[in-house]
PDB file of C-alpha atoms and ligand atoms in Angstrom:
ATOM      1  CA  MET A1462      18.996  -8.723   8.474  1.00  0.00           C
ATOM      2  CA  ARG A1463      18.491  -5.048   7.389  1.00  0.00           C
ATOM      3  CA  TRP A1464      16.888  -3.670   4.196  1.00  0.00           C
ATOM      4  CA  PHE A1465      17.857  -0.919   3.156  1.00  0.00           C
ATOM      5  CA  PHE A1466      15.879   1.169  -0.564  1.00  0.00           C
ATOM      6  CA  VAL A1467      17.647   1.552  -3.304  1.00  0.00           C
ATOM      7  CA  GLU A1468      15.724   2.066  -7.052  1.00  0.00           C
ATOM      8  CA  ASP A1469      17.762   1.955  -9.388  1.00  0.00           C
ATOM      9  CA  ILE A1470      19.276  -1.518  -8.534  1.00  0.00           C
ATOM     10  CA  LYS A1471      19.832  -4.291 -11.326  1.00  0.00           C
ATOM     11  CA  ALA A1472      19.966  -8.105 -11.518  1.00  0.00           C
ATOM     12  CA  ASP A1473      23.276  -8.339 -12.314  1.00  0.00           C
ATOM     13  CA  ASP A1474      24.810  -6.064 -10.508  1.00  0.00           C
ATOM     14  CA  SER A1475      27.711  -7.022  -8.718  1.00  0.00           C
ATOM     15  CA  ILE A1476      28.092  -3.706  -5.439  1.00  0.00           C
ATOM     16  CA  VAL A1477      25.632  -1.681  -4.736  1.00  0.00           C
ATOM     17  CA  ARG A1478      26.166   1.718  -3.460  1.00  0.00           C
ATOM     18  CA  ILE A1479      23.303   2.462  -0.218  1.00  0.00           C
ATOM     19  CA  THR A1480      23.205   6.617  -0.198  1.00  0.00           C
ATOM     20  CA  GLY A1481      21.031   9.388   1.231  1.00  0.00           C
ATOM     21  CA  THR A1482      18.834   9.043   3.631  1.00  0.00           C
ATOM     22  CA  GLU A1483      18.638   5.049   3.194  1.00  0.00           C
ATOM     23  CA  PHE A1484      22.648   6.062   4.162  1.00  0.00           C
ATOM     24  CA  THR A1485      22.066   7.940   7.453  1.00  0.00           C
ATOM     25  CA  HIS A1486      19.800   5.571   8.716  1.00  0.00           C
ATOM     26  CA  LEU A1487      22.490   2.610   8.262  1.00  0.00           C
ATOM     27  CA  LYS A1488      25.902   4.457   9.863  1.00  0.00           C
ATOM     28  CA  LYS A1489      23.847   6.972  12.548  1.00  0.00           C
ATOM     29  CA  ALA A1490      20.529   4.871  13.812  1.00  0.00           C
ATOM     30  CA  LEU A1491      21.890   1.226  12.725  1.00  0.00           C
ATOM     31  CA  ARG A1492      25.738   1.634  13.051  1.00  0.00           C
ATOM     32  CA  LEU A1493      25.984  -1.232  10.826  1.00  0.00           C
ATOM     33  CA  LYS A1494      29.808  -2.378  10.245  1.00  0.00           C
ATOM     34  CA  PRO A1495      31.546  -4.002   7.287  1.00  0.00           C
ATOM     35  CA  GLY A1496      30.974  -7.271   6.943  1.00  0.00           C
ATOM     36  CA  SER A1497      27.648  -6.908   8.050  1.00  0.00           C
ATOM     37  CA  THR A1498      24.874  -9.009   5.968  1.00  0.00           C
ATOM     38  CA  VAL A1499      22.298  -6.665   4.403  1.00  0.00           C
ATOM     39  CA  SER A1500      19.851  -7.123   1.833  1.00  0.00           C
ATOM     40  CA  VAL A1501      18.774  -3.717  -0.877  1.00  0.00           C
ATOM     41  CA  PHE A1502      15.669  -3.930  -2.900  1.00  0.00           C
ATOM     42  CA  ASN A1503      13.939  -1.418  -5.459  1.00  0.00           C
ATOM     43  CA  GLY A1504      10.362  -1.869  -5.135  1.00  0.00           C
ATOM     44  CA  ARG A1505       9.410  -3.457  -8.048  1.00  0.00           C
ATOM     45  CA  GLY A1506      10.154  -6.923  -6.782  1.00  0.00           C
ATOM     46  CA  LEU A1507      14.008  -7.339  -6.740  1.00  0.00           C
ATOM     47  CA  LYS A1508      16.578  -8.261  -3.623  1.00  0.00           C
ATOM     48  CA  LEU A1509      20.584  -7.986  -3.762  1.00  0.00           C
ATOM     49  CA  SER A1510      21.627  -9.389  -0.164  1.00  0.00           C
ATOM     50  CA  GLY A1511      25.338  -9.337   0.592  1.00  0.00           C
ATOM     51  CA  ARG A1512      27.665  -7.748   2.440  1.00  0.00           C
ATOM     52  CA  ILE A1513      29.086  -4.172   3.664  1.00  0.00           C
ATOM     53  CA  GLU A1514      32.457  -3.827   2.342  1.00  0.00           C
ATOM     54  CA  SER A1515      33.004  -0.265   3.534  1.00  0.00           C
ATOM     55  CA  VAL A1516      31.019   2.604   5.335  1.00  0.00           C
ATOM     56  CA  GLY A1517      32.390   5.917   3.647  1.00  0.00           C
ATOM     57  CA  ARG A1518      31.297   9.455   4.581  1.00  0.00           C
ATOM     58  CA  ASP A1519      27.778   9.548   2.177  1.00  0.00           C
ATOM     59  CA  ASN A1520      27.744   6.623   0.627  1.00  0.00           C
ATOM     60  CA  ALA A1521      28.448   2.460   2.067  1.00  0.00           C
ATOM     61  CA  VAL A1522      29.183  -0.103  -0.712  1.00  0.00           C
ATOM     62  CA  VAL A1523      27.298  -3.561  -0.531  1.00  0.00           C
ATOM     63  CA  THR A1524      29.457  -6.715  -2.259  1.00  0.00           C
ATOM     64  CA  VAL A1525      26.052  -8.008  -3.907  1.00  0.00           C
ATOM     65  CA  GLU A1526      25.966 -12.706  -3.460  1.00  0.00           C
ATOM     66  CA  GLY A1527      22.578 -13.009  -4.232  1.00  0.00           C
ATOM     67  CA  SER A1528      19.292 -11.979  -5.755  1.00  0.00           C
ATOM     68  CA  THR A1529      15.267 -12.853  -5.394  1.00  0.00           C
ATOM     69  CA  PHE A1530      12.592 -11.635  -7.432  1.00  0.00           C
ATOM     70  CA  ASN A1531       8.662 -11.154  -6.225  1.00  0.00           C
ATOM     71  CA  GLU A1532      10.213 -12.558  -2.339  1.00  0.00           C
ATOM     72  CA  GLY A1533       6.953 -12.128   0.029  1.00  0.00           C
ATOM     73  CA  GLU A1534       4.595 -11.157  -2.936  1.00  0.00           C
ATOM     74  CA  SER A1535       0.625 -12.502  -2.863  1.00  0.00           C
ATOM     75  CA  ALA A1536      -0.066 -13.725  -6.545  1.00  0.00           C
ATOM     76  CA  LEU A1537      -3.339 -11.523  -6.265  1.00  0.00           C
ATOM     77  CA  ASP A1538      -3.551  -8.120  -7.634  1.00  0.00           C
ATOM     78  CA  LEU A1539      -5.937  -5.764  -5.030  1.00  0.00           C
ATOM     79  CA  THR A1540      -5.864  -2.293  -4.781  1.00  0.00           C
ATOM     80  CA  LEU A1541      -7.542  -0.782  -1.944  1.00  0.00           C
ATOM     81  CA  VAL A1542      -9.606   2.553  -2.987  1.00  0.00           C
ATOM     82  CA  GLN A1543      -9.536   4.709  -0.003  1.00  0.00           C
ATOM     83  CA  GLY A1544     -11.818   7.621   0.895  1.00  0.00           C
ATOM     84  CA  LEU A1545      -8.963   9.807   2.200  1.00  0.00           C
ATOM     85  CA  LEU A1546      -9.291  10.144   5.503  1.00  0.00           C
ATOM     86  CA  LYS A1547      -8.269  12.670   8.801  1.00  0.00           C
ATOM     87  CA  GLY A1548      -5.241  13.260  10.374  1.00  0.00           C
ATOM     88  CA  ASP A1549      -2.538  10.097  10.405  1.00  0.00           C
ATOM     89  CA  LYS A1550      -5.093   7.233   9.238  1.00  0.00           C
ATOM     90  CA  PRO A1551      -3.947   7.409   6.039  1.00  0.00           C
ATOM     91  CA  GLU A1552      -1.043   6.580   6.891  1.00  0.00           C
ATOM     92  CA  LEU A1553      -2.194   3.640   9.326  1.00  0.00           C
ATOM     93  CA  ILE A1554      -4.158   2.040   6.337  1.00  0.00           C
ATOM     94  CA  VAL A1555      -0.949   2.471   4.352  1.00  0.00           C
ATOM     95  CA  GLN A1556       1.162   0.713   6.481  1.00  0.00           C
ATOM     96  CA  LYS A1557      -1.724  -2.605   7.732  1.00  0.00           C
ATOM     97  CA  THR A1558      -2.785  -3.368   3.691  1.00  0.00           C
ATOM     98  CA  THR A1559       0.866  -3.157   2.880  1.00  0.00           C
ATOM     99  CA  GLU A1560       1.632  -6.001   5.645  1.00  0.00           C
ATOM    100  CA  ILE A1561      -1.773  -7.838   4.313  1.00  0.00           C
ATOM    101  CA  GLY A1562      -0.246  -7.615   0.688  1.00  0.00           C
ATOM    102  CA  VAL A1563      -2.098  -4.849  -1.607  1.00  0.00           C
ATOM    103  CA  LYS A1564      -0.478  -3.983  -4.460  1.00  0.00           C
ATOM    104  CA  GLY A1565      -1.855  -0.142  -4.359  1.00  0.00           C
ATOM    105  CA  VAL A1566      -3.711   2.036  -2.600  1.00  0.00           C
ATOM    106  CA  CYS A1567      -5.458   4.268  -4.066  1.00  0.00           C
ATOM    107  CA  PHE A1568      -7.101   7.651  -2.159  1.00  0.00           C
ATOM    108  CA  TYR A1569      -9.185   9.687  -3.366  1.00  0.00           C
ATOM    109  CA  SER A1570     -10.557  13.423  -2.148  1.00  0.00           C
ATOM    110  CA  ALA A1571     -13.883  12.343  -0.382  1.00  0.00           C
ATOM    111  CA  PRO A1572     -16.891  15.147  -1.130  1.00  0.00           C
ATOM    112  CA  ARG A1573     -18.156  16.584   2.553  1.00  0.00           C
ATOM    113  CA  THR A1574     -16.011  14.907   4.873  1.00  0.00           C
ATOM    114  CA  VAL A1575     -12.384  15.901   4.574  1.00  0.00           C
ATOM    115  CA  PRO A1576     -11.596  18.959   1.998  1.00  0.00           C
ATOM    116  CA  ALA A1577      -9.636  17.724  -0.892  1.00  0.00           C
ATOM    117  CA  LEU A1578      -6.127  18.765  -0.743  1.00  0.00           C
ATOM    118  CA  ASP A1579      -4.160  21.419  -3.124  1.00  0.00           C
ATOM    119  CA  GLU A1580      -1.843  20.258  -5.870  1.00  0.00           C
ATOM    120  CA  ASP A1581       1.985  21.038  -3.685  1.00  0.00           C
ATOM    121  CA  LYS A1582      -0.064  19.004  -0.067  1.00  0.00           C
ATOM    122  CA  ALA A1583      -0.859  16.291  -2.301  1.00  0.00           C
ATOM    123  CA  ARG A1584       2.699  15.482  -4.011  1.00  0.00           C
ATOM    124  CA  ASP A1585       4.020  15.835   0.155  1.00  0.00           C
ATOM    125  CA  ARG A1586       1.221  13.785   1.581  1.00  0.00           C
ATOM    126  CA  VAL A1587       1.935  10.737  -1.726  1.00  0.00           C
ATOM    127  CA  GLN A1588       5.204  11.395  -0.467  1.00  0.00           C
ATOM    128  CA  ARG A1589       5.011  10.635   2.505  1.00  0.00           C
ATOM    129  CA  TRP A1590       2.432   7.531   1.912  1.00  0.00           C
ATOM    130  CA  ARG A1591       5.110   6.186   0.050  1.00  0.00           C
ATOM    131  CA  ARG A1592       7.766   5.872   2.465  1.00  0.00           C
ATOM    132  CA  VAL A1593       5.181   4.678   4.945  1.00  0.00           C
ATOM    133  CA  ALA A1594       4.969   1.990   2.694  1.00  0.00           C
ATOM    134  CA  ILE A1595       8.503   1.127   1.788  1.00  0.00           C
ATOM    135  CA  GLU A1596       8.713   1.074   5.753  1.00  0.00           C
ATOM    136  CA  ALA A1597       6.240  -1.451   5.728  1.00  0.00           C
ATOM    137  CA  ALA A1598       7.796  -3.519   2.834  1.00  0.00           C
ATOM    138  CA  LYS A1599      10.927  -3.921   4.696  1.00  0.00           C
ATOM    139  CA  GLN A1600       9.432  -5.063   8.047  1.00  0.00           C
ATOM    140  CA  CYS A1601       7.420  -7.153   6.505  1.00  0.00           C
ATOM    141  CA  GLY A1602       9.667  -8.707   4.153  1.00  0.00           C
ATOM    142  CA  ARG A1603       8.050  -7.883   0.697  1.00  0.00           C
ATOM    143  CA  THR A1604      10.023  -6.526  -2.405  1.00  0.00           C
ATOM    144  CA  VAL A1605       6.894  -4.587  -4.005  1.00  0.00           C
ATOM    145  CA  VAL A1606       6.203  -1.476  -2.674  1.00  0.00           C
ATOM    146  CA  PRO A1607       2.541  -1.019  -3.177  1.00  0.00           C
ATOM    147  CA  ARG A1608       1.557   2.134  -5.551  1.00  0.00           C
ATOM    148  CA  ILE A1609       0.101   5.009  -3.797  1.00  0.00           C
ATOM    149  CA  ASP A1610      -2.104   7.379  -6.026  1.00  0.00           C
ATOM    150  CA  TYR A1611      -4.102  10.314  -4.686  1.00  0.00           C
ATOM    151  CA  VAL A1612      -6.798  11.247  -7.363  1.00  0.00           C
ATOM    152  CA  ASP A1613     -10.131  12.364  -6.973  1.00  0.00           C
ATOM    153  CA  PHE A1614     -13.558  10.605  -6.795  1.00  0.00           C
ATOM    154  CA  ALA A1615     -14.565  10.268 -10.477  1.00  0.00           C
ATOM    155  CA  SER A1616     -11.061   9.371 -11.477  1.00  0.00           C
ATOM    156  CA  ALA A1617     -10.625   6.991  -8.548  1.00  0.00           C
ATOM    157  CA  LEU A1618     -14.531   5.253 -10.200  1.00  0.00           C
ATOM    158  CA  ALA A1619     -12.906   5.466 -13.741  1.00  0.00           C
ATOM    159  CA  GLY A1620      -9.498   4.138 -13.546  1.00  0.00           C
ATOM    160  CA  ARG A1621      -9.941   0.850 -12.590  1.00  0.00           C
ATOM    161  CA  GLY A1622      -9.367  -1.429 -15.352  1.00  0.00           C
ATOM    162  CA  GLU A1623      -9.921  -5.084 -15.585  1.00  0.00           C
ATOM    163  CA  GLY A1624     -11.515  -7.202 -12.744  1.00  0.00           C
ATOM    164  CA  LEU A1625     -13.808  -7.279 -10.110  1.00  0.00           C
ATOM    165  CA  ARG A1626     -14.846  -4.168  -8.356  1.00  0.00           C
ATOM    166  CA  VAL A1627     -16.380  -4.113  -4.867  1.00  0.00           C
ATOM    167  CA  VAL A1628     -17.978  -1.201  -2.533  1.00  0.00           C
ATOM    168  CA  LEU A1629     -18.238  -1.527   0.804  1.00  0.00           C
ATOM    169  CA  TRP A1630     -21.634  -0.443   1.808  1.00  0.00           C
ATOM    170  CA  GLU A1631     -23.290  -0.737   5.257  1.00  0.00           C
ATOM    171  CA  ASN A1632     -26.395  -0.598   3.789  1.00  0.00           C
ATOM    172  CA  GLU A1633     -26.238  -3.420   1.130  1.00  0.00           C
ATOM    173  CA  ARG A1634     -28.246  -5.478   2.936  1.00  0.00           C
ATOM    174  CA  SER A1635     -28.067  -9.637   1.051  1.00  0.00           C
ATOM    175  CA  ARG A1636     -24.902  -9.792  -0.574  1.00  0.00           C
ATOM    176  CA  GLY A1637     -21.503 -10.756   1.769  1.00  0.00           C
ATOM    177  CA  MET A1638     -17.962 -11.623   0.937  1.00  0.00           C
ATOM    178  CA  GLY A1639     -18.416 -14.523   0.404  1.00  0.00           C
ATOM    179  CA  ASP A1640     -21.129 -14.241  -2.298  1.00  0.00           C
ATOM    180  CA  ILE A1641     -18.870 -12.182  -4.246  1.00  0.00           C
ATOM    181  CA  LEU A1642     -15.340 -13.862  -3.711  1.00  0.00           C
ATOM    182  CA  GLU A1643     -16.812 -17.541  -4.226  1.00  0.00           C
ATOM    183  CA  GLY A1644     -16.039 -18.290  -7.640  1.00  0.00           C
ATOM    184  CA  CYS A1645     -13.510 -15.721  -8.369  1.00  0.00           C
ATOM    185  CA  LYS A1646     -11.094 -16.896 -10.709  1.00  0.00           C
ATOM    186  CA  GLY A1647      -8.136 -14.464 -10.144  1.00  0.00           C
ATOM    187  CA  GLY A1648      -7.837 -11.646 -12.288  1.00  0.00           C
ATOM    188  CA  PRO A1649      -7.427  -7.815 -10.541  1.00  0.00           C
ATOM    189  CA  ILE A1650      -9.584  -6.265  -7.653  1.00  0.00           C
ATOM    190  CA  ALA A1651     -10.695  -3.085  -6.610  1.00  0.00           C
ATOM    191  CA  LEU A1652     -11.920  -2.597  -2.965  1.00  0.00           C
ATOM    192  CA  LEU A1653     -13.932   0.981  -2.606  1.00  0.00           C
ATOM    193  CA  VAL A1654     -13.969   1.591   0.945  1.00  0.00           C
ATOM    194  CA  GLY A1655     -15.554   5.152   1.937  1.00  0.00           C
ATOM    195  CA  PRO A1656     -14.063   8.380   3.812  1.00  0.00           C
ATOM    196  CA  GLU A1657     -15.594   8.914   7.340  1.00  0.00           C
ATOM    197  CA  GLY A1658     -18.960  10.470   7.266  1.00  0.00           C
ATOM    198  CA  GLY A1659     -19.522   7.223   4.374  1.00  0.00           C
ATOM    199  CA  PHE A1660     -21.123   7.392   1.154  1.00  0.00           C
ATOM    200  CA  SER A1661     -24.205   9.027  -0.226  1.00  0.00           C
ATOM    201  CA  ALA A1662     -26.549   6.518  -2.056  1.00  0.00           C
ATOM    202  CA  ASP A1663     -25.419   8.359  -5.020  1.00  0.00           C
ATOM    203  CA  ASP A1664     -21.999   7.797  -4.581  1.00  0.00           C
ATOM    204  CA  VAL A1665     -22.738   4.308  -4.494  1.00  0.00           C
ATOM    205  CA  ASP A1666     -24.702   5.012  -7.594  1.00  0.00           C
ATOM    206  CA  GLU A1667     -22.163   6.147  -9.272  1.00  0.00           C
ATOM    207  CA  ALA A1668     -19.280   3.481  -8.340  1.00  0.00           C
ATOM    208  CA  VAL A1669     -22.573   0.869  -9.619  1.00  0.00           C
ATOM    209  CA  LYS A1670     -22.539   2.630 -12.608  1.00  0.00           C
ATOM    210  CA  ASN A1671     -18.312   2.425 -12.928  1.00  0.00           C
ATOM    211  CA  GLY A1672     -18.871  -2.019 -12.457  1.00  0.00           C
ATOM    212  CA  PHE A1673     -18.549  -1.605  -8.183  1.00  0.00           C
ATOM    213  CA  ILE A1674     -20.654  -4.226  -6.809  1.00  0.00           C
ATOM    214  CA  PRO A1675     -21.970  -3.578  -3.660  1.00  0.00           C
ATOM    215  CA  VAL A1676     -20.875  -5.377  -0.103  1.00  0.00           C
ATOM    216  CA  SER A1677     -21.926  -5.830   3.960  1.00  0.00           C
ATOM    217  CA  LEU A1678     -19.150  -6.778   5.885  1.00  0.00           C
ATOM    218  CA  GLY A1679     -21.689  -7.584   8.013  1.00  0.00           C
ATOM    219  CA  ARG A1680     -24.425  -5.629  10.887  1.00  0.00           C
ATOM    220  CA  ARG A1681     -22.005  -3.360  12.825  1.00  0.00           C
ATOM    221  CA  ILE A1682     -20.968  -0.078  11.102  1.00  0.00           C
ATOM    222  CA  LEU A1683     -16.928   0.301  10.918  1.00  0.00           C
ATOM    223  CA  ARG A1684     -14.462   2.848  11.321  1.00  0.00           C
ATOM    224  CA  ALA A1685     -13.471   3.739   7.540  1.00  0.00           C
ATOM    225  CA  GLU A1686      -9.988   2.350   8.530  1.00  0.00           C
ATOM    226  CA  THR A1687     -11.327  -1.048  10.198  1.00  0.00           C
ATOM    227  CA  ALA A1688     -13.236  -1.534   7.075  1.00  0.00           C
ATOM    228  CA  ALA A1689     -10.706  -1.283   5.090  1.00  0.00           C
ATOM    229  CA  ILE A1690      -8.381  -3.621   6.888  1.00  0.00           C
ATOM    230  CA  ALA A1691     -10.817  -6.083   7.381  1.00  0.00           C
ATOM    231  CA  GLY A1692     -12.152  -5.816   3.687  1.00  0.00           C
ATOM    232  CA  VAL A1693      -8.609  -6.373   2.303  1.00  0.00           C
ATOM    233  CA  SER A1694      -7.849  -8.982   5.178  1.00  0.00           C
ATOM    234  CA  ILE A1695     -10.934 -11.059   3.795  1.00  0.00           C
ATOM    235  CA  ILE A1696     -10.150 -10.814   0.177  1.00  0.00           C
ATOM    236  CA  GLN A1697      -5.968 -11.939   0.918  1.00  0.00           C
ATOM    237  CA  HIS A1698      -7.636 -14.656   2.540  1.00  0.00           C
ATOM    238  CA  ARG A1699      -9.692 -15.980   0.290  1.00  0.00           C
ATOM    239  CA  LEU A1700      -8.042 -15.662  -2.675  1.00  0.00           C
ATOM    240  CA  GLY A1701      -4.591 -14.522  -1.848  1.00  0.00           C
ATOM    241  CA  ASP A1702      -1.796 -15.790   0.187  1.00  0.00           C
ATOM    242  CA  LEU A1703      -2.864 -14.594   4.274  1.00  0.00           C
ATOM    243  CA  GLY A1704      -3.351 -17.062   6.915  1.00  0.00           C
TER     244      GLY A1704
HETATM  245  N1  LIG B3219     -22.827   6.087   6.689  1.00  0.00           N
HETATM  246  C1  LIG B3219     -21.546   5.877   8.268  1.00  0.00           C
HETATM  247  C2  LIG B3219     -20.906   4.943   8.418  1.00  0.00           C
HETATM  248  C3  LIG B3219     -19.100   5.496   7.424  1.00  0.00           C
HETATM  249  S1  LIG B3219     -18.459   3.955   7.863  1.00  0.00           S
HETATM  250  C4  LIG B3219     -21.503   7.393   8.842  1.00  0.00           C
HETATM  251  O1  LIG B3219     -22.578   7.979   8.679  1.00  0.00           O
HETATM  252  O2  LIG B3219     -20.528   7.677  10.038  1.00  0.00           O
HETATM  253  C5  LIG B3219     -16.901   4.407   6.925  1.00  0.00           C
HETATM  254  C6  LIG B3219     -16.920   3.269   5.717  1.00  0.00           C
HETATM  255  O3  LIG B3219     -16.738   1.977   5.658  1.00  0.00           O
HETATM  256  C7  LIG B3219     -18.381   2.994   4.800  1.00  0.00           C
HETATM  257  O4  LIG B3219     -18.492   4.420   3.612  1.00  0.00           O
HETATM  258  C8  LIG B3219     -17.991   1.470   3.834  1.00  0.00           C
HETATM  259  O5  LIG B3219     -17.802   1.949   2.847  1.00  0.00           O
HETATM  260  C9  LIG B3219     -17.476   1.478   4.963  1.00  0.00           C
HETATM  261  N2  LIG B3219     -18.073   0.502   6.294  1.00  0.00           N
HETATM  262  C10 LIG B3219     -18.219   0.508   7.504  1.00  0.00           C
HETATM  263  N3  LIG B3219     -19.133  -0.327   7.808  1.00  0.00           N
HETATM  264  C11 LIG B3219     -19.489  -1.238   7.129  1.00  0.00           C
HETATM  265  C12 LIG B3219     -20.548  -2.399   6.712  1.00  0.00           C
HETATM  266  N4  LIG B3219     -20.667  -3.244   8.143  1.00  0.00           N
HETATM  267  N5  LIG B3219     -20.547  -3.446   5.725  1.00  0.00           N
HETATM  268  C13 LIG B3219     -20.056  -3.190   4.524  1.00  0.00           C
HETATM  269  N6  LIG B3219     -19.390  -1.453   4.615  1.00  0.00           N
HETATM  270  C14 LIG B3219     -18.781  -0.649   6.380  1.00  0.00           C
END
């Protein structure tokens, strides 16, 4: 079943129009014809399914036959707070953690490693990461597209709201993931992971002041993207719906 992202659909729509890049994909890449069954989702939980009625010059019309809400979603509200990495590692992280079921990925500019993005660049990159999240959601069959942000380190620490806060810190000697997740009764979780060069002791102090609890992933030092994917997987397994 092919999925298309159309942000402004409503639960009681009886027809839906697919336009823009989603339409180009439908027509040029997939060459779908009238009669094909498709799903259209809004990235906020709503999915409408039906048949293509017509394929025109710049839009396709879908007749809706059914709807679902929150299909494919974990009940766990987990946000990854991740230091910006070089190259296309952010894309990899967005793709994999979307599949594993995060509700949000908040990148922060990491002092000492990758230079902070200026406003224009940041806007472009966030747009690109959102696109990756949409494609990953389609591919894995989830109906909520994770929220993607890019902020500075102080805002990343401060803007976390309620819930459990965990910082992955390779110099933590005693506390492991199991210790902290045991007895955790749901509620939002923020998982903070360092950039390529890791955290300084001051960064971790700052995180602790903001309510983050340092946790080790074991004796081996993982690359930041590995730590992010492993950390999200462990939490989703223990408290969410992975496994
Ligand atoms: N200090 C390092 C390692 C950075 S690893 C260096 O000098 O390169 C990048 C990030 O992955 C870390 O900031 C941390 O958040 C996470 N990480 C990697 N291995 C970890 C481990 N064994 N336990 C907890 N976090 C780890």
